[in-house]
mmCIF file of C-alpha atoms and ligand atoms in Angstrom:
data_model
loop_
_atom_site.group_PDB
_atom_site.id
_atom_site.type_symbol
_atom_site.label_atom_id
_atom_site.label_comp_id
_atom_site.label_asym_id
_atom_site.label_seq_id
_atom_site.Cartn_x
_atom_site.Cartn_y
_atom_site.Cartn_z
ATOM 1 C CA UNK A 1 58.882 -189.512 22.453
ATOM 2 C CA UNK A 2 59.528 -190.414 26.005
ATOM 3 C CA UNK A 3 57.433 -193.506 26.475
ATOM 4 C CA UNK A 4 58.458 -196.445 28.554
ATOM 5 C CA UNK A 5 57.015 -199.784 29.348
ATOM 6 C CA UNK A 6 58.454 -202.224 31.803
ATOM 7 C CA UNK A 7 59.587 -204.717 29.132
ATOM 8 C CA UNK A 8 61.450 -202.041 27.171
ATOM 9 C CA UNK A 9 62.945 -200.748 30.387
ATOM 10 C CA UNK A 10 64.249 -204.181 31.357
ATOM 11 C CA UNK A 11 65.366 -205.025 27.841
ATOM 12 C CA UNK A 12 67.389 -201.857 27.725
ATOM 13 C CA UNK A 13 69.222 -203.178 30.768
ATOM 14 C CA UNK A 14 68.195 -199.968 32.419
ATOM 15 C CA UNK A 15 68.650 -201.091 35.949
ATOM 16 C CA UNK A 16 70.634 -204.091 36.974
ATOM 17 C CA UNK A 17 69.334 -203.583 40.491
ATOM 18 C CA UNK A 18 65.811 -204.366 39.287
ATOM 19 C CA UNK A 19 66.380 -207.996 40.098
ATOM 20 C CA UNK A 20 67.167 -207.094 43.677
ATOM 21 C CA UNK A 21 64.021 -205.172 44.511
ATOM 22 C CA UNK A 22 60.305 -205.964 44.654
ATOM 23 C CA UNK A 23 59.358 -203.471 42.008
ATOM 24 C CA UNK A 24 55.884 -202.618 40.841
ATOM 25 C CA UNK A 25 55.067 -201.632 37.286
ATOM 26 C CA UNK A 26 56.457 -198.352 36.111
ATOM 27 C CA UNK A 27 54.332 -197.677 33.097
ATOM 28 C CA UNK A 28 53.531 -194.205 31.966
ATOM 29 C CA UNK A 29 53.141 -192.358 28.748
ATOM 30 C CA UNK A 30 54.176 -188.854 27.967
ATOM 31 C CA UNK A 31 53.215 -187.022 24.832
ATOM 32 C CA UNK A 32 55.811 -186.638 22.149
ATOM 33 C CA UNK A 33 58.197 -183.858 23.043
ATOM 34 C CA UNK A 34 58.895 -181.326 20.346
ATOM 35 C CA UNK A 35 62.551 -181.051 19.402
ATOM 36 C CA UNK A 36 63.677 -177.931 21.193
ATOM 37 C CA UNK A 37 67.004 -177.291 19.590
ATOM 38 C CA UNK A 38 66.821 -174.634 16.937
ATOM 39 C CA UNK A 39 69.484 -172.488 15.336
ATOM 40 C CA UNK A 40 70.910 -170.115 17.920
ATOM 41 C CA UNK A 41 69.028 -166.875 18.148
ATOM 42 C CA UNK A 42 69.170 -163.865 20.374
ATOM 43 C CA UNK A 43 67.327 -163.395 23.663
ATOM 44 C CA UNK A 44 63.712 -163.139 22.593
ATOM 45 C CA UNK A 45 63.859 -166.313 20.487
ATOM 46 C CA UNK A 46 64.932 -168.452 23.392
ATOM 47 C CA UNK A 47 61.392 -169.447 24.348
ATOM 48 C CA UNK A 48 60.473 -170.958 20.970
ATOM 49 C CA UNK A 49 60.565 -174.728 21.282
ATOM 50 C CA UNK A 50 61.571 -174.395 24.927
ATOM 51 C CA UNK A 51 60.702 -177.164 27.379
ATOM 52 C CA UNK A 52 60.603 -176.599 31.130
ATOM 53 C CA UNK A 53 59.538 -179.060 33.817
ATOM 54 C CA UNK A 54 59.107 -178.544 37.520
ATOM 55 C CA UNK A 55 57.695 -180.148 40.619
ATOM 56 C CA UNK A 56 53.891 -179.897 40.765
ATOM 57 C CA UNK A 57 54.046 -176.772 42.932
ATOM 58 C CA UNK A 58 55.857 -174.978 40.089
ATOM 59 C CA UNK A 59 53.078 -174.422 37.546
ATOM 60 C CA UNK A 60 53.228 -170.661 38.028
ATOM 61 C CA UNK A 61 57.035 -170.762 38.073
ATOM 62 C CA UNK A 62 57.135 -172.439 34.658
ATOM 63 C CA UNK A 63 54.619 -169.993 33.197
ATOM 64 C CA UNK A 64 56.558 -167.035 34.549
ATOM 65 C CA UNK A 65 59.870 -168.393 33.220
ATOM 66 C CA UNK A 66 58.413 -168.904 29.736
ATOM 67 C CA UNK A 67 56.860 -165.442 29.760
ATOM 68 C CA UNK A 68 60.114 -163.769 30.819
ATOM 69 C CA UNK A 69 62.151 -165.651 28.243
ATOM 70 C CA UNK A 70 59.705 -164.540 25.578
ATOM 71 C CA UNK A 71 60.695 -161.003 26.530
ATOM 72 C CA UNK A 72 64.399 -161.789 26.216
ATOM 73 C CA UNK A 73 65.315 -162.525 29.862
ATOM 74 C CA UNK A 74 68.294 -164.848 30.396
ATOM 75 C CA UNK A 75 66.861 -168.362 30.983
ATOM 76 C CA UNK A 76 68.462 -168.748 34.414
ATOM 77 C CA UNK A 77 67.137 -165.378 35.591
ATOM 78 C CA UNK A 78 63.787 -166.424 34.169
ATOM 79 C CA UNK A 79 63.520 -169.662 36.166
ATOM 80 C CA UNK A 80 64.898 -168.077 39.324
ATOM 81 C CA UNK A 81 62.205 -165.411 38.947
ATOM 82 C CA UNK A 82 59.598 -168.122 38.420
ATOM 83 C CA UNK A 83 60.780 -170.021 41.486
ATOM 84 C CA UNK A 84 60.588 -166.763 43.476
ATOM 85 C CA UNK A 85 56.787 -166.819 43.047
ATOM 86 C CA UNK A 86 56.699 -170.037 45.074
ATOM 87 C CA UNK A 87 59.366 -168.835 47.528
ATOM 88 C CA UNK A 88 57.228 -165.749 48.186
ATOM 89 C CA UNK A 89 54.026 -167.751 48.666
ATOM 90 C CA UNK A 90 53.154 -168.098 52.395
ATOM 91 C CA UNK A 91 50.820 -170.998 51.557
ATOM 92 C CA UNK A 92 53.588 -173.272 50.232
ATOM 93 C CA UNK A 93 55.123 -174.554 53.448
ATOM 94 C CA UNK A 94 58.006 -176.390 51.764
ATOM 95 C CA UNK A 95 59.785 -173.412 50.201
ATOM 96 C CA UNK A 96 60.859 -169.877 51.142
ATOM 97 C CA UNK A 97 58.550 -167.621 53.167
ATOM 98 C CA UNK A 98 56.189 -169.811 55.224
ATOM 99 C CA UNK A 99 58.426 -172.886 54.894
ATOM 100 C CA UNK A 100 58.246 -175.165 57.933
ATOM 101 C CA UNK A 101 61.118 -174.414 60.321
ATOM 102 C CA UNK A 102 63.820 -176.514 61.957
ATOM 103 C CA UNK A 103 63.550 -178.078 65.426
ATOM 104 C CA UNK A 104 64.262 -174.712 67.047
ATOM 105 C CA UNK A 105 61.470 -172.986 65.123
ATOM 106 C CA UNK A 106 63.885 -171.220 62.749
ATOM 107 C CA UNK A 107 63.347 -171.341 58.968
ATOM 108 C CA UNK A 108 66.569 -172.335 57.180
ATOM 109 C CA UNK A 109 66.487 -172.326 53.383
ATOM 110 C CA UNK A 110 68.609 -174.127 50.780
ATOM 111 C CA UNK A 111 68.822 -173.511 47.034
ATOM 112 C CA UNK A 112 71.008 -174.076 44.008
ATOM 113 C CA UNK A 113 71.181 -173.012 40.373
ATOM 114 C CA UNK A 114 73.210 -174.148 37.376
ATOM 115 C CA UNK A 115 73.820 -172.630 33.970
ATOM 116 C CA UNK A 116 74.515 -175.124 31.188
ATOM 117 C CA UNK A 117 76.601 -173.081 28.707
ATOM 118 C CA UNK A 118 79.064 -171.877 31.366
ATOM 119 C CA UNK A 119 78.825 -175.134 33.343
ATOM 120 C CA UNK A 120 78.755 -173.030 36.477
ATOM 121 C CA UNK A 121 76.672 -173.436 39.621
ATOM 122 C CA UNK A 122 75.826 -171.458 42.736
ATOM 123 C CA UNK A 123 74.297 -172.610 45.963
ATOM 124 C CA UNK A 124 73.328 -171.545 49.473
ATOM 125 C CA UNK A 125 72.544 -173.678 52.500
ATOM 126 C CA UNK A 126 70.925 -173.061 55.885
ATOM 127 C CA UNK A 127 70.242 -169.447 54.910
ATOM 128 C CA UNK A 128 68.062 -167.587 57.438
ATOM 129 C CA UNK A 129 65.836 -164.510 57.049
ATOM 130 C CA UNK A 130 66.099 -164.172 53.257
ATOM 131 C CA UNK A 131 63.040 -165.470 51.472
ATOM 132 C CA UNK A 132 64.549 -165.978 48.012
ATOM 133 C CA UNK A 133 67.537 -168.302 48.451
ATOM 134 C CA UNK A 134 67.597 -169.166 44.722
ATOM 135 C CA UNK A 135 68.264 -165.493 43.935
ATOM 136 C CA UNK A 136 71.162 -165.548 46.417
ATOM 137 C CA UNK A 137 72.482 -168.802 44.888
ATOM 138 C CA UNK A 138 72.434 -167.123 41.474
ATOM 139 C CA UNK A 139 74.539 -164.273 42.864
ATOM 140 C CA UNK A 140 77.008 -166.745 44.400
ATOM 141 C CA UNK A 141 77.432 -168.143 40.879
ATOM 142 C CA UNK A 142 77.656 -164.771 39.145
ATOM 143 C CA UNK A 143 79.616 -162.689 41.666
ATOM 144 C CA UNK A 144 82.056 -165.100 43.292
ATOM 145 C CA UNK A 145 84.556 -167.767 42.388
ATOM 146 C CA UNK A 146 82.804 -170.111 44.826
ATOM 147 C CA UNK A 147 79.961 -172.542 44.340
ATOM 148 C CA UNK A 148 78.479 -172.785 47.824
ATOM 149 C CA UNK A 149 77.927 -170.472 50.787
ATOM 150 C CA UNK A 150 76.189 -171.578 53.973
ATOM 151 C CA UNK A 151 74.773 -170.228 57.222
ATOM 152 C CA UNK A 152 75.986 -166.905 58.589
ATOM 153 C CA UNK A 153 78.383 -166.401 55.666
ATOM 154 C CA UNK A 154 75.584 -166.844 53.147
ATOM 155 C CA UNK A 155 73.425 -164.353 55.070
ATOM 156 C CA UNK A 156 76.229 -161.751 55.235
ATOM 157 C CA UNK A 157 76.799 -162.183 51.487
ATOM 158 C CA UNK A 158 73.103 -161.665 50.779
ATOM 159 C CA UNK A 159 72.898 -158.578 52.997
ATOM 160 C CA UNK A 160 75.928 -157.051 51.284
ATOM 161 C CA UNK A 161 74.138 -157.448 47.978
ATOM 162 C CA UNK A 162 71.092 -155.633 49.312
ATOM 163 C CA UNK A 163 68.755 -158.555 50.030
ATOM 164 C CA UNK A 164 66.222 -157.650 52.703
ATOM 165 C CA UNK A 165 66.171 -159.555 56.009
ATOM 166 C CA UNK A 166 62.736 -160.625 57.270
ATOM 167 C CA UNK A 167 61.073 -163.158 59.542
ATOM 168 C CA UNK A 168 60.161 -166.149 57.378
ATOM 169 C CA UNK A 169 57.903 -167.809 59.933
ATOM 170 C CA UNK A 170 54.218 -167.307 59.171
ATOM 171 C CA UNK A 171 51.557 -167.654 61.847
ATOM 172 C CA UNK A 172 50.551 -170.958 60.290
ATOM 173 C CA UNK A 173 54.073 -172.426 60.268
ATOM 174 C CA UNK A 174 54.715 -171.108 63.808
ATOM 175 C CA UNK A 175 51.589 -172.902 65.036
ATOM 176 C CA UNK A 176 52.619 -176.081 63.222
ATOM 177 C CA UNK A 177 56.060 -175.946 64.863
ATOM 178 C CA UNK A 178 54.537 -175.334 68.292
ATOM 179 C CA UNK A 179 52.218 -178.309 67.850
ATOM 180 C CA UNK A 180 55.151 -180.514 66.843
ATOM 181 C CA UNK A 181 57.314 -179.280 69.741
ATOM 182 C CA UNK A 182 54.620 -179.645 72.392
ATOM 183 C CA UNK A 183 53.887 -183.216 71.379
ATOM 184 C CA UNK A 184 57.486 -184.309 70.887
ATOM 185 C CA UNK A 185 58.066 -186.024 74.213
ATOM 186 C CA UNK A 186 56.323 -186.876 77.449
ATOM 187 C CA UNK A 187 59.622 -186.293 79.248
ATOM 188 C CA UNK A 188 60.066 -182.592 78.642
ATOM 189 C CA UNK A 189 58.397 -179.569 80.181
ATOM 190 C CA UNK A 190 56.098 -178.789 77.258
ATOM 191 C CA UNK A 191 52.536 -179.955 77.798
ATOM 192 C CA UNK A 192 51.309 -181.766 74.718
ATOM 193 C CA UNK A 193 47.727 -182.251 73.529
ATOM 194 C CA UNK A 194 47.206 -185.339 75.709
ATOM 195 C CA UNK A 195 48.554 -183.609 78.818
ATOM 196 C CA UNK A 196 46.331 -180.584 78.297
ATOM 197 C CA UNK A 197 43.322 -182.776 77.570
ATOM 198 C CA UNK A 198 43.943 -184.667 80.812
ATOM 199 C CA UNK A 199 44.111 -181.374 82.737
ATOM 200 C CA UNK A 200 40.828 -180.276 81.149
ATOM 201 C CA UNK A 201 39.247 -183.710 81.727
ATOM 202 C CA UNK A 202 38.749 -184.420 78.017
ATOM 203 C CA UNK A 203 38.689 -188.063 76.871
ATOM 204 C CA UNK A 204 41.814 -189.344 75.128
ATOM 205 C CA UNK A 205 41.585 -189.504 71.315
ATOM 206 C CA UNK A 206 38.931 -186.809 70.839
ATOM 207 C CA UNK A 207 41.411 -184.653 68.905
ATOM 208 C CA UNK A 208 41.134 -186.528 65.600
ATOM 209 C CA UNK A 209 41.333 -183.716 63.058
ATOM 210 C CA UNK A 210 44.743 -182.599 61.808
ATOM 211 C CA UNK A 211 45.669 -179.081 62.814
ATOM 212 C CA UNK A 212 44.567 -176.256 60.608
ATOM 213 C CA UNK A 213 47.541 -175.598 58.412
ATOM 214 C CA UNK A 214 47.253 -173.679 55.183
ATOM 215 C CA UNK A 215 47.342 -175.862 52.126
ATOM 216 C CA UNK A 216 50.720 -176.796 50.744
ATOM 217 C CA UNK A 217 52.675 -179.871 49.843
ATOM 218 C CA UNK A 218 53.087 -181.047 53.427
ATOM 219 C CA UNK A 219 51.193 -184.072 54.671
ATOM 220 C CA UNK A 220 49.900 -184.587 58.203
ATOM 221 C CA UNK A 221 51.906 -187.255 60.005
ATOM 222 C CA UNK A 222 50.341 -189.804 62.374
ATOM 223 C CA UNK A 223 49.909 -187.147 65.038
ATOM 224 C CA UNK A 224 48.251 -184.672 62.695
ATOM 225 C CA UNK A 225 51.370 -182.507 62.695
ATOM 226 C CA UNK A 226 52.323 -181.574 59.126
ATOM 227 C CA UNK A 227 55.640 -182.805 57.830
ATOM 228 C CA UNK A 228 57.368 -182.013 54.578
ATOM 229 C CA UNK A 229 60.354 -182.850 52.442
ATOM 230 C CA UNK A 230 58.747 -180.693 49.746
ATOM 231 C CA UNK A 231 60.808 -178.506 47.478
ATOM 232 C CA UNK A 232 60.559 -176.795 44.122
ATOM 233 C CA UNK A 233 62.769 -178.002 41.314
ATOM 234 C CA UNK A 234 62.739 -176.559 37.794
ATOM 235 C CA UNK A 235 64.767 -177.860 34.819
ATOM 236 C CA UNK A 236 64.647 -176.537 31.310
ATOM 237 C CA UNK A 237 66.053 -176.146 27.854
ATOM 238 C CA UNK A 238 65.371 -173.151 25.639
ATOM 239 C CA UNK A 239 64.655 -173.175 21.945
ATOM 240 C CA UNK A 240 68.293 -172.281 21.359
ATOM 241 C CA UNK A 241 69.549 -175.210 23.429
ATOM 242 C CA UNK A 242 70.438 -173.322 26.611
ATOM 243 C CA UNK A 243 70.057 -175.758 29.538
ATOM 244 C CA UNK A 244 69.375 -174.513 33.100
ATOM 245 C CA UNK A 245 68.371 -175.865 36.512
ATOM 246 C CA UNK A 246 67.174 -174.457 39.839
ATOM 247 C CA UNK A 247 66.039 -176.006 43.146
ATOM 248 C CA UNK A 248 64.816 -174.236 46.292
ATOM 249 C CA UNK A 249 63.505 -175.565 49.607
ATOM 250 C CA UNK A 250 62.971 -175.033 53.312
ATOM 251 C CA UNK A 251 64.113 -178.645 53.648
ATOM 252 C CA UNK A 252 62.940 -181.330 55.969
ATOM 253 C CA UNK A 253 60.554 -179.900 58.541
ATOM 254 C CA UNK A 254 61.746 -179.986 62.174
ATOM 255 C CA UNK A 255 65.279 -180.835 60.984
ATOM 256 C CA UNK A 256 68.347 -180.414 63.155
ATOM 257 C CA UNK A 257 69.678 -176.862 62.779
ATOM 258 C CA UNK A 258 72.277 -176.762 60.030
ATOM 259 C CA UNK A 259 70.988 -179.862 58.245
ATOM 260 C CA UNK A 260 71.406 -179.643 54.477
ATOM 261 C CA UNK A 261 69.418 -181.903 52.187
ATOM 262 C CA UNK A 262 70.007 -182.523 48.509
ATOM 263 C CA UNK A 263 68.676 -179.173 47.259
ATOM 264 C CA UNK A 264 71.858 -177.112 47.715
ATOM 265 C CA UNK A 265 74.121 -179.992 46.647
ATOM 266 C CA UNK A 266 75.115 -179.602 43.006
ATOM 267 C CA UNK A 267 74.743 -183.043 41.434
ATOM 268 C CA UNK A 268 72.134 -184.196 43.974
ATOM 269 C CA UNK A 269 69.159 -181.783 44.103
ATOM 270 C CA UNK A 270 69.875 -180.403 40.635
ATOM 271 C CA UNK A 271 72.453 -180.625 37.878
ATOM 272 C CA UNK A 272 72.700 -179.794 34.200
ATOM 273 C CA UNK A 273 75.076 -180.268 31.322
ATOM 274 C CA UNK A 274 74.527 -178.154 28.246
ATOM 275 C CA UNK A 275 75.391 -181.006 25.923
ATOM 276 C CA UNK A 276 72.959 -183.454 27.529
ATOM 277 C CA UNK A 277 70.162 -181.959 29.626
ATOM 278 C CA UNK A 278 69.037 -181.070 33.120
ATOM 279 C CA UNK A 279 67.607 -182.891 36.130
ATOM 280 C CA UNK A 280 66.566 -182.469 39.737
ATOM 281 C CA UNK A 281 64.708 -183.970 42.641
ATOM 282 C CA UNK A 282 62.223 -183.350 45.412
ATOM 283 C CA UNK A 283 61.498 -185.519 48.430
ATOM 284 C CA UNK A 284 63.795 -187.184 50.942
ATOM 285 C CA UNK A 285 67.099 -185.402 50.374
ATOM 286 C CA UNK A 286 69.237 -187.892 52.262
ATOM 287 C CA UNK A 287 68.224 -190.599 49.773
ATOM 288 C CA UNK A 288 68.907 -188.357 46.766
ATOM 289 C CA UNK A 289 72.375 -187.460 48.046
ATOM 290 C CA UNK A 290 73.161 -191.169 48.463
ATOM 291 C CA UNK A 291 72.869 -191.790 44.715
ATOM 292 C CA UNK A 292 74.117 -188.393 43.436
ATOM 293 C CA UNK A 293 70.575 -188.115 42.067
ATOM 294 C CA UNK A 294 70.520 -185.311 39.492
ATOM 295 C CA UNK A 295 74.021 -186.014 38.197
ATOM 296 C CA UNK A 296 73.165 -189.696 37.773
ATOM 297 C CA UNK A 297 70.026 -188.872 35.778
ATOM 298 C CA UNK A 298 72.049 -186.704 33.401
ATOM 299 C CA UNK A 299 74.631 -189.489 33.066
ATOM 300 C CA UNK A 300 71.891 -191.974 32.188
ATOM 301 C CA UNK A 301 70.528 -189.598 29.546
ATOM 302 C CA UNK A 302 74.012 -189.258 28.098
ATOM 303 C CA UNK A 303 74.145 -193.052 27.857
ATOM 304 C CA UNK A 304 70.945 -193.020 25.789
ATOM 305 C CA UNK A 305 68.065 -193.353 28.207
ATOM 306 C CA UNK A 306 64.971 -191.211 27.851
ATOM 307 C CA UNK A 307 64.353 -188.739 30.689
ATOM 308 C CA UNK A 308 61.756 -191.013 32.301
ATOM 309 C CA UNK A 309 63.987 -194.087 31.985
ATOM 310 C CA UNK A 310 66.858 -192.129 33.499
ATOM 311 C CA UNK A 311 64.726 -191.041 36.481
ATOM 312 C CA UNK A 312 63.501 -194.612 37.008
ATOM 313 C CA UNK A 313 67.023 -196.009 36.811
ATOM 314 C CA UNK A 314 68.197 -193.679 39.569
ATOM 315 C CA UNK A 315 65.142 -194.380 41.741
ATOM 316 C CA UNK A 316 65.740 -198.102 41.332
ATOM 317 C CA UNK A 317 69.311 -197.712 42.516
ATOM 318 C CA UNK A 318 68.049 -195.605 45.409
ATOM 319 C CA UNK A 319 65.557 -198.307 46.399
ATOM 320 C CA UNK A 320 68.217 -200.988 46.156
ATOM 321 C CA UNK A 321 70.657 -198.991 48.275
ATOM 322 C CA UNK A 322 68.052 -198.332 50.972
ATOM 323 C CA UNK A 323 69.115 -201.011 53.409
ATOM 324 C CA UNK A 324 68.108 -199.802 56.878
ATOM 325 C CA UNK A 325 64.900 -201.337 58.254
ATOM 326 C CA UNK A 326 63.670 -197.978 59.591
ATOM 327 C CA UNK A 327 63.452 -196.766 55.978
ATOM 328 C CA UNK A 328 61.633 -199.815 54.589
ATOM 329 C CA UNK A 329 58.026 -200.937 54.727
ATOM 330 C CA UNK A 330 56.976 -204.479 55.613
ATOM 331 C CA UNK A 331 57.570 -205.541 51.991
ATOM 332 C CA UNK A 332 61.092 -204.145 51.895
ATOM 333 C CA UNK A 333 60.166 -201.079 49.863
ATOM 334 C CA UNK A 334 61.382 -197.563 50.748
ATOM 335 C CA UNK A 335 58.886 -195.931 53.101
ATOM 336 C CA UNK A 336 59.663 -192.447 51.796
ATOM 337 C CA UNK A 337 59.031 -190.664 48.529
ATOM 338 C CA UNK A 338 61.341 -188.985 46.047
ATOM 339 C CA UNK A 339 60.268 -187.520 42.705
ATOM 340 C CA UNK A 340 62.791 -186.858 39.957
ATOM 341 C CA UNK A 341 62.491 -184.599 36.904
ATOM 342 C CA UNK A 342 64.507 -184.440 33.696
ATOM 343 C CA UNK A 343 64.706 -182.566 30.412
ATOM 344 C CA UNK A 344 66.941 -183.660 27.586
ATOM 345 C CA UNK A 345 68.795 -181.249 25.288
ATOM 346 C CA UNK A 346 66.408 -182.126 22.428
ATOM 347 C CA UNK A 347 63.348 -181.197 24.504
ATOM 348 C CA UNK A 348 62.279 -184.702 25.558
ATOM 349 C CA UNK A 349 61.171 -184.632 29.188
ATOM 350 C CA UNK A 350 59.999 -186.927 31.946
ATOM 351 C CA UNK A 351 59.564 -187.499 35.653
ATOM 352 C CA UNK A 352 59.344 -190.503 37.944
ATOM 353 C CA UNK A 353 58.664 -191.039 41.636
ATOM 354 C CA UNK A 354 59.340 -193.797 44.108
ATOM 355 C CA UNK A 355 55.588 -194.037 44.775
ATOM 356 C CA UNK A 356 52.633 -193.718 42.435
ATOM 357 C CA UNK A 357 50.735 -190.441 42.685
ATOM 358 C CA UNK A 358 53.296 -187.713 41.978
ATOM 359 C CA UNK A 359 52.671 -185.179 39.272
ATOM 360 C CA UNK A 360 54.921 -182.650 37.607
ATOM 361 C CA UNK A 361 54.478 -179.374 35.762
ATOM 362 C CA UNK A 362 55.401 -179.084 32.089
ATOM 363 C CA UNK A 363 55.747 -175.963 29.997
ATOM 364 C CA UNK A 364 56.207 -176.256 26.250
ATOM 365 C CA UNK A 365 53.727 -174.044 24.457
ATOM 366 C CA UNK A 366 50.674 -172.479 26.054
ATOM 367 C CA UNK A 367 50.051 -172.525 29.791
ATOM 368 C CA UNK A 368 51.988 -175.003 31.924
ATOM 369 C CA UNK A 369 50.135 -178.250 32.677
ATOM 370 C CA UNK A 370 50.399 -181.091 35.181
ATOM 371 C CA UNK A 371 51.263 -184.617 34.059
ATOM 372 C CA UNK A 372 51.556 -187.858 36.010
ATOM 373 C CA UNK A 373 55.056 -188.999 36.950
ATOM 374 C CA UNK A 374 56.060 -192.610 36.302
ATOM 375 C CA UNK A 375 56.614 -194.661 39.448
ATOM 376 C CA UNK A 376 58.350 -197.660 40.893
ATOM 377 C CA UNK A 377 55.901 -198.713 43.573
ATOM 378 C CA UNK A 378 52.171 -198.638 44.101
ATOM 379 C CA UNK A 379 50.459 -199.050 47.485
HETATM 380 N N1 LIG B 401 64.578 -182.431 49.078
HETATM 381 C C1 LIG B 401 64.549 -181.481 50.089
HETATM 382 C C2 LIG B 401 65.271 -181.855 51.291
HETATM 383 O O1 LIG B 401 65.396 -183.022 51.602
HETATM 384 O O2 LIG B 401 65.750 -180.981 51.970
#
């Protein structure tokens, strides 16, 4: 059972950095996880006792993965197929088709996968025009001796394998980009909302409502322009103890072209070890990279922490190592969010976020469900 209370967490010496930070309570309860490790069986048995977790936008991904595994699909193909549902969804503007673009209005996608038994990974970064980067990452792992391909090379690789090139910008994400670009600076030649209002004689401040963007995990910033560090991560263990991980994202919206976050970085945005478990992250990638997020969670689980404790330990380190004022609120707490997810080899699972309010998807038996993530800070 992956249950933690603050006293237990401290007593376990979970985080020496706790003393350094102004931490709020991190109390959450998760139902007892069923032991997932059963005698090895062939294909179709792999779903029995399986446990998969994902970011909250991955409910359908988890269901699809479980369904495919029940039919004998390899667990990594199964989660990559599940993740593809979200990559294909134009309404999720943090992943794949419809993801918010970079500062030039171009969608650049990152993804990574890892297979526990082989301890092999594949990854792509800044991939343009291919809506399923996780599928390409899987092929990097399976068809090459490399781990990571980026940019034009990743695109050429995908095209050679028969992936179809298409424009990933939806009308909604194009309008969001245009709104962001027009309002970026008073000193460029784009006329922003205020300039146009002045031309039309409208009073300042009348434009209160955020722009009409299709629902997704982005949040409107101060100006009403949506902004996202959203991502999908999925970690799992099958009933036969096969551990897998996959992360896919369109990355930070309005990023500099070529920027890679944590998602394509093996050990940051996702990582698994077949003897221990799997982990991953969503949220501000730069912060996750700074603490080797997913790898650190797996290390903490190896040292005996529950999945939730392991996620909290890494978030606590992240908070402690966030030193720049621009990234802190007036109480010295990180002003960004990161949510971490973990599954242990025995089927225990958990998730924790920097800020209260995150949820995560869990698939054990029956349809996937959402549960509350533990947290470090509360507003
Ligand atoms: N975690 C997604 C990103 O920062 O790109």
